[in-house]
XYZ file of C-alpha atoms in Angstrom:
466
model
C 41.613 12.151 -3.043
C 42.478 10.631 -6.388
C 41.407 7.083 -6.632
C 43.872 4.219 -7.063
C 43.417 0.556 -7.065
C 45.014 0.435 -3.734
C 42.039 2.142 -1.974
C 39.773 0.133 0.284
C 36.236 -0.834 -0.636
C 34.832 1.746 1.793
C 37.082 4.413 -0.042
C 35.727 3.436 -3.413
C 32.049 3.394 -1.987
C 32.665 6.892 -0.559
C 33.862 8.124 -3.839
C 31.007 6.333 -5.586
C 28.273 8.115 -3.190
C 30.087 11.497 -3.801
C 30.150 11.533 -7.548
C 28.263 8.698 -9.359
C 24.515 8.954 -9.867
C 23.438 5.408 -10.896
C 20.444 4.505 -13.148
C 17.312 3.341 -11.564
C 18.544 4.136 -8.050
C 17.325 5.744 -4.830
C 20.489 7.691 -4.450
C 20.099 8.492 -0.806
C 19.409 4.900 0.172
C 22.405 3.565 -1.947
C 24.791 6.103 -0.473
C 23.863 4.872 3.099
C 24.112 1.252 2.109
C 27.203 1.479 -0.189
C 27.668 -0.024 -3.629
C 29.188 -3.373 -4.455
C 32.361 -2.834 -6.366
C 32.960 -5.326 -9.217
C 36.651 -5.688 -10.076
C 37.066 -8.527 -12.522
C 35.193 -11.075 -14.539
C 35.897 -14.502 -16.279
C 33.555 -16.791 -18.345
C 30.233 -16.380 -16.256
C 31.648 -15.315 -13.040
C 32.441 -11.818 -11.485
C 34.392 -11.008 -8.373
C 33.927 -7.947 -6.132
C 36.402 -5.821 -4.252
C 36.088 -7.990 -1.186
C 37.089 -11.012 -3.282
C 33.715 -12.628 -3.378
C 32.997 -14.826 -6.273
C 29.639 -14.278 -8.072
C 27.671 -16.525 -10.486
C 26.394 -13.969 -13.135
C 23.022 -15.319 -13.881
C 21.909 -12.150 -15.630
C 24.857 -11.876 -18.304
C 25.666 -8.467 -16.884
C 22.381 -6.882 -17.974
C 21.081 -9.454 -20.480
C 23.925 -8.771 -22.557
C 27.114 -10.703 -22.153
C 25.998 -13.728 -24.185
C 29.697 -15.042 -24.938
C 30.697 -14.638 -21.425
C 33.620 -12.512 -20.075
C 37.260 -12.504 -21.230
C 36.784 -13.491 -24.884
C 40.015 -12.566 -26.503
C 38.779 -12.357 -29.959
C 36.531 -9.451 -28.994
C 39.349 -7.658 -27.016
C 41.633 -8.083 -30.077
C 39.107 -6.809 -32.470
C 38.609 -3.575 -30.383
C 42.305 -3.176 -29.977
C 43.013 -3.508 -33.734
C 40.163 -1.201 -34.696
C 41.237 1.309 -32.208
C 44.803 1.374 -33.571
C 43.588 1.663 -37.153
C 40.562 3.969 -37.101
C 39.179 4.566 -33.630
C 36.348 6.726 -34.754
C 34.597 8.412 -37.769
C 30.951 9.126 -38.310
C 28.528 8.049 -40.884
C 27.184 11.550 -41.788
C 28.019 13.462 -44.837
C 28.021 10.610 -47.279
C 30.770 8.753 -45.399
C 31.105 5.202 -44.154
C 33.606 2.928 -42.603
C 34.391 -0.697 -43.477
C 33.307 -2.325 -40.130
C 29.930 -0.563 -40.329
C 29.376 -1.998 -43.920
C 30.666 -5.413 -43.064
C 28.292 -5.648 -39.813
C 25.346 -4.300 -41.827
C 25.988 -7.113 -44.444
C 26.573 -9.825 -41.730
C 23.361 -8.796 -39.944
C 21.356 -8.956 -43.228
C 22.560 -12.660 -43.443
C 21.709 -13.686 -39.808
C 18.338 -11.816 -39.699
C 15.071 -13.439 -40.779
C 14.172 -13.317 -44.624
C 13.392 -9.740 -45.793
C 15.643 -7.761 -43.697
C 18.396 -6.308 -45.891
C 18.994 -2.965 -44.205
C 20.184 -1.686 -40.706
C 20.063 1.657 -38.992
C 22.639 1.809 -36.287
C 22.424 3.401 -32.769
C 24.424 3.281 -29.732
C 21.834 1.467 -27.519
C 18.483 -0.290 -27.483
C 16.931 2.875 -26.015
C 18.209 4.857 -29.016
C 17.145 1.937 -31.240
C 13.426 2.442 -30.144
C 13.627 6.127 -30.585
C 14.596 5.324 -34.049
C 11.665 2.929 -34.442
C 9.266 5.883 -33.637
C 10.954 8.176 -36.181
C 11.040 5.324 -38.868
C 7.460 4.382 -38.401
C 6.087 7.986 -38.611
C 8.364 8.682 -41.573
C 7.113 5.557 -43.359
C 3.479 6.573 -43.021
C 4.235 10.262 -43.864
C 5.903 9.191 -47.165
C 2.805 6.995 -47.985
C 0.679 10.243 -47.676
C -0.891 8.933 -44.476
C 0.452 11.231 -41.686
C -2.693 10.531 -39.456
C -1.083 7.042 -38.944
C 0.821 8.322 -36.002
C -0.273 6.185 -32.905
C 1.995 3.356 -31.679
C 0.493 0.655 -29.493
C 2.640 -1.113 -26.886
C 1.949 -2.997 -23.594
C 1.695 -2.346 -20.050
C 4.853 -3.655 -18.103
C 7.006 -3.798 -21.274
C 10.281 -2.238 -21.380
C 11.618 -0.531 -24.400
C 14.287 1.633 -23.010
C 14.826 4.892 -20.835
C 14.878 7.691 -23.240
C 11.562 9.876 -23.491
C 10.439 7.846 -26.500
C 11.801 4.457 -25.338
C 10.189 4.966 -21.926
C 6.970 5.959 -23.329
C 6.710 2.906 -25.624
C 7.406 0.904 -22.520
C 4.681 0.316 -20.029
C 6.429 0.660 -16.721
C 4.181 2.681 -14.391
C 6.895 3.787 -12.030
C 8.763 5.378 -15.220
C 5.498 7.146 -16.481
C 5.007 8.673 -13.155
C 8.286 10.543 -13.487
C 8.713 13.104 -16.309
C 5.168 13.489 -17.807
C 5.165 10.165 -19.750
C 4.107 8.714 -22.056
C 4.554 11.253 -24.847
C 1.594 11.835 -26.980
C 0.783 9.189 -29.762
C 1.734 6.196 -27.610
C -0.924 3.863 -26.087
C -0.967 0.527 -24.209
C -2.831 -2.761 -23.807
C -2.519 -5.326 -21.173
C 0.312 -7.877 -21.204
C -0.021 -11.489 -21.953
C 0.573 -12.706 -18.444
C -1.670 -15.678 -17.657
C -1.155 -15.358 -13.828
C -2.513 -11.807 -13.928
C -5.223 -12.027 -16.640
C -6.181 -15.619 -16.969
C -9.620 -16.793 -16.197
C -10.635 -19.773 -14.100
C -10.698 -22.857 -16.227
C -9.174 -21.010 -19.217
C -6.358 -22.855 -21.029
C -3.213 -20.856 -21.829
C -3.778 -21.389 -25.545
C -7.217 -19.658 -25.288
C -5.790 -16.930 -23.103
C -3.115 -16.201 -25.647
C -5.630 -15.630 -28.339
C -7.750 -13.515 -25.983
C -4.851 -11.511 -24.981
C -4.027 -10.767 -28.564
C -7.505 -9.542 -29.152
C -6.802 -6.684 -26.735
C -4.680 -5.343 -29.748
C -7.601 -5.402 -32.105
C -9.845 -3.641 -29.530
C -7.443 -0.893 -29.037
C -7.018 -0.437 -32.846
C -10.720 0.042 -33.182
C -10.748 2.462 -30.155
C -8.073 4.699 -31.549
C -9.232 4.202 -35.242
C -7.454 1.996 -37.702
C -6.657 5.030 -39.915
C -4.716 6.437 -37.025
C -2.553 3.444 -35.948
C 0.908 3.246 -37.207
C 2.430 0.214 -35.523
C 2.371 -2.366 -32.512
C 5.639 -2.905 -30.617
C 6.417 -5.831 -28.325
C 9.117 -7.996 -26.885
C 9.062 -11.642 -27.894
C 9.332 -12.295 -24.184
C 9.109 -9.464 -21.815
C 12.405 -9.398 -20.139
C 12.686 -6.573 -17.565
C 8.919 -6.987 -16.906
C 9.665 -10.510 -15.353
C 10.447 -12.889 -18.221
C 6.741 -12.987 -19.136
C 6.654 -15.829 -21.762
C 3.396 -15.478 -23.897
C 1.355 -18.644 -24.893
C 2.404 -19.947 -28.239
C -0.958 -18.699 -29.623
C -0.167 -15.183 -28.754
C 2.199 -13.853 -31.528
C 0.586 -15.712 -34.569
C -2.743 -13.981 -33.527
C -0.856 -10.622 -33.176
C 0.463 -11.032 -36.737
C -2.952 -11.737 -38.088
C -4.509 -8.457 -36.463
C -1.413 -6.384 -37.707
C -1.979 -7.768 -41.256
C -5.591 -7.239 -41.211
C -5.263 -3.586 -40.336
C -2.189 -3.047 -42.269
C -0.182 -1.658 -39.399
C 3.459 -2.249 -38.927
C 4.778 -4.861 -36.588
C 7.838 -4.089 -34.480
C 9.747 -6.847 -32.515
C 12.068 -5.408 -29.716
C 14.823 -7.976 -29.637
C 17.157 -6.099 -27.515
C 17.077 -9.016 -24.928
C 15.848 -11.864 -27.063
C 18.175 -11.353 -30.055
C 21.293 -13.416 -30.931
C 20.473 -16.673 -29.516
C 18.769 -16.007 -26.030
C 15.576 -17.944 -27.052
C 17.520 -20.760 -28.861
C 17.014 -18.901 -32.305
C 18.848 -15.891 -33.724
C 15.868 -13.780 -32.958
C 12.912 -14.280 -30.729
C 10.371 -13.700 -33.575
C 11.699 -16.907 -35.119
C 10.966 -18.786 -31.890
C 7.302 -17.545 -31.678
C 6.542 -17.619 -35.310
C 5.849 -13.981 -36.524
C 7.396 -11.913 -39.218
C 7.832 -8.252 -38.031
C 8.604 -5.245 -40.224
C 11.162 -3.804 -37.865
C 13.598 -5.394 -35.280
C 15.304 -3.480 -32.503
C 18.702 -4.999 -31.353
C 21.408 -4.112 -29.009
C 22.981 -5.950 -25.899
C 23.916 -9.351 -27.329
C 25.226 -7.898 -30.740
C 28.467 -7.109 -29.140
C 27.849 -9.213 -25.795
C 28.003 -5.979 -23.970
C 31.758 -5.488 -24.621
C 31.091 -2.165 -26.509
C 27.757 -0.169 -26.547
C 25.809 -0.666 -29.855
C 22.211 -1.026 -30.995
C 20.100 -0.541 -34.076
C 17.129 -1.377 -35.986
C 16.831 -4.118 -38.670
C 14.569 -2.531 -41.269
C 12.353 -4.942 -43.318
C 11.923 -4.400 -47.031
C 8.393 -3.050 -46.719
C 9.639 0.082 -44.909
C 13.072 0.129 -46.279
C 11.847 0.436 -50.069
C 9.511 3.314 -49.159
C 12.351 5.143 -47.323
C 14.710 4.701 -50.192
C 12.521 4.942 -53.302
C 10.439 7.839 -52.136
C 13.692 9.926 -51.485
C 13.995 12.898 -49.235
C 16.261 13.334 -46.153
C 15.491 11.106 -43.165
C 16.409 13.760 -40.444
C 17.559 11.477 -37.740
C 20.722 9.879 -36.533
C 23.556 9.667 -33.963
C 27.173 10.571 -33.617
C 28.059 6.996 -32.937
C 25.750 5.433 -35.730
C 27.851 2.627 -37.004
C 31.055 3.340 -34.574
C 33.743 1.570 -36.297
C 35.284 -0.055 -32.844
C 31.618 -1.060 -31.858
C 30.985 -2.687 -35.325
C 34.302 -4.463 -35.335
C 33.501 -5.910 -31.913
C 30.046 -6.980 -33.014
C 31.593 -8.761 -36.008
C 33.915 -10.756 -33.799
C 31.209 -11.543 -31.347
C 28.864 -12.800 -34.066
C 31.668 -14.848 -35.535
C 32.264 -16.344 -32.175
C 28.656 -17.315 -31.468
C 28.568 -18.996 -34.886
C 32.046 -20.812 -34.354
C 30.799 -22.210 -30.979
C 27.494 -23.114 -32.151
C 25.920 -21.198 -29.301
C 22.446 -20.664 -30.815
C 22.108 -24.095 -31.835
C 23.466 -25.427 -28.250
C 20.851 -23.321 -26.585
C 18.148 -24.838 -28.847
C 19.180 -28.294 -28.566
C 21.081 -28.767 -25.381
C 21.406 -26.077 -22.538
C 17.975 -24.654 -23.128
C 16.122 -27.936 -22.660
C 18.449 -28.874 -19.894
C 17.862 -25.596 -18.000
C 14.024 -26.208 -18.452
C 14.277 -29.588 -16.825
C 16.171 -28.217 -14.069
C 13.880 -25.378 -13.502
C 10.962 -27.678 -13.630
C 12.538 -29.607 -10.545
C 12.705 -26.230 -8.716
C 8.878 -26.019 -8.897
C 8.662 -28.504 -6.072
C 10.059 -26.029 -3.664
C 7.329 -24.814 -1.187
C 8.038 -21.040 -2.266
C 7.730 -21.827 -5.988
C 4.356 -21.225 -7.662
C 5.601 -21.665 -11.175
C 9.074 -22.101 -12.815
C 9.354 -21.513 -16.484
C 11.986 -20.907 -19.039
C 12.508 -19.912 -22.798
C 15.936 -20.844 -24.024
C 18.439 -19.401 -21.562
C 16.070 -17.162 -19.761
C 13.783 -18.001 -16.969
C 11.524 -17.000 -13.996
C 10.486 -18.388 -10.793
C 7.239 -17.016 -8.979
C 7.421 -16.782 -5.357
C 4.123 -17.620 -3.576
C 2.954 -17.741 -0.062
C 1.028 -20.862 -0.597
C 1.082 -23.273 -3.626
C -1.989 -24.099 -5.696
C -4.084 -26.771 -4.410
C -6.784 -28.424 -6.552
C -9.019 -25.608 -7.821
C -7.589 -23.186 -5.524
C -4.984 -20.862 -7.098
C -1.719 -20.094 -5.545
C -1.745 -17.318 -2.821
C 0.586 -14.385 -3.433
C 2.597 -12.575 -0.943
C 1.498 -8.943 -0.286
C 3.127 -6.450 -2.570
C 4.551 -4.291 0.455
C 6.379 -7.425 1.784
C 8.731 -7.178 -1.348
C 9.505 -10.926 -1.096
C 11.496 -10.717 -4.241
C 13.791 -8.287 -2.840
C 14.113 -10.459 0.365
C 15.126 -13.282 -1.827
C 17.417 -11.237 -4.069
C 19.231 -10.256 -0.853
C 19.928 -13.907 0.066
C 21.033 -14.539 -3.617
C 23.670 -11.679 -3.466
C 24.778 -12.767 -0.124
C 25.616 -16.250 -1.312
C 27.248 -15.604 -4.566
C 24.475 -15.458 -7.019
C 23.262 -12.583 -9.182
C 19.623 -13.279 -9.801
C 17.139 -10.374 -10.394
C 13.942 -9.624 -8.616
C 10.866 -8.159 -10.573
C 8.096 -7.954 -7.958
C 7.479 -11.658 -6.843
C 9.413 -13.051 -9.877
C 12.933 -14.077 -9.517
C 14.589 -14.124 -12.991
C 17.797 -15.155 -14.943
C 19.274 -14.740 -18.312
C 22.795 -16.418 -17.863
C 25.503 -16.384 -20.576
C 25.062 -18.594 -23.568
C 28.322 -20.231 -23.032
C 27.016 -21.634 -19.773
C 27.569 -25.592 -19.606
C 25.311 -28.277 -18.132
C 27.575 -28.488 -15.105
C 27.170 -24.726 -14.597
C 23.400 -25.179 -14.895
C 23.498 -27.587 -12.232
C 25.741 -25.252 -10.037
C 23.203 -22.354 -10.957
C 20.044 -24.362 -9.860
C 21.730 -25.522 -6.716
C 22.563 -22.053 -5.714
C 18.881 -21.046 -6.446
C 17.565 -23.813 -4.296
C 19.776 -22.800 -1.446
C 18.703 -19.237 -1.674
C 15.095 -20.274 -1.785
C 15.734 -22.252 1.486
C 17.344 -19.338 3.160
C 14.425 -17.137 1.997
C 11.840 -19.588 3.240
C 13.494 -19.690 6.551
C 13.621 -15.919 6.665
C 10.048 -15.643 5.838
C 9.141 -18.113 8.499
C 10.982 -16.121 11.064
C 8.891 -13.091 9.953
C 5.584 -15.050 10.328
C 4.937 -14.342 6.720
C 4.455 -17.841 5.988
């Protein structure tokens, strides 16, 4: 049958199961259950084919920073599609939107970033990082500096290089990953690695020291770069102690290795700063971006290239044999320009820093009183709640649920069933709502979360899990 908008949800689900292989999905299980069919969106809300309204607390997939239905972005895409829908940036050719966006990004980025290499996604951006880093050291006559250090439970994309840079064990178990030349250290997650009586500040410094240990293990003359997300998003919104990143910076400087900040999630206002590295006080050599640069309206990614790297690439000469058909796609760049202008006009970065970010933090702190909540923490407009079987008491740490109980997925089921899109990462329930969210909508969000926590608590009691 040919699909029409008059089809029932069941018919759409049948077509979906017959033809659409979804990302990160057990295809057999999804076909048996049936997909949720999203039909429209406005502001921070979605509606499905059954007419259910959903509070999108994940900004689509960490990306719809300006919310849905922004006419300025739609008009920018329409005008560019009419004028010049596509041309490539190969063969000594360019387009005006790509030039204008590169210039705009140089103005918004931290000092020392004057150049950008465009890709179609964050995954492609991190593939580009690998190529840029290794090209840089080759041009300096140090091809032995080949190894890139990342962290376990990090997410840097789903291409071969991006998934290798990431530290997701489930991804590494498929496809012979990681590829050679990429190694990992532990993540700065205090709940997992903190010692009894250790302060978070002391833990932050100790977690950073794992980078130095790995550099010495590999050999300082063989290490090219360290890559990390300011806050590990897909890993569960792992917010490092404030002592962590400055110490990482010191170690990178000491050994002369490049520092890469993956800002695909944290960039463009998510942390209350234009870039997460500004929130945590470090100065990277390369910045990967995507998602929020267009608020997800059109795919676009890239790498901001600091002058340390750019000067070598430009002045040493020779072809950089890397690129994509859609590098600097004119429609994507036009939408990005409109998106960044809207963020500036509405003062969204400052609003998150001064108003909605602190307000969300206060409302999340109130959720910490719930019997299922071990910790509730935020950074700008992203946050996480850790579900625990029993809360900490005195010197006794909180008691976790068994991993095979999949309590996060139980909670997520109650969220989806009650109009809230909230993501589960193990026992951590996470959010990253659109930056246009108001205080009233934060109240609505935290009310929904508390209701879903209550339903989860009753569910777990019925199973005798608590």
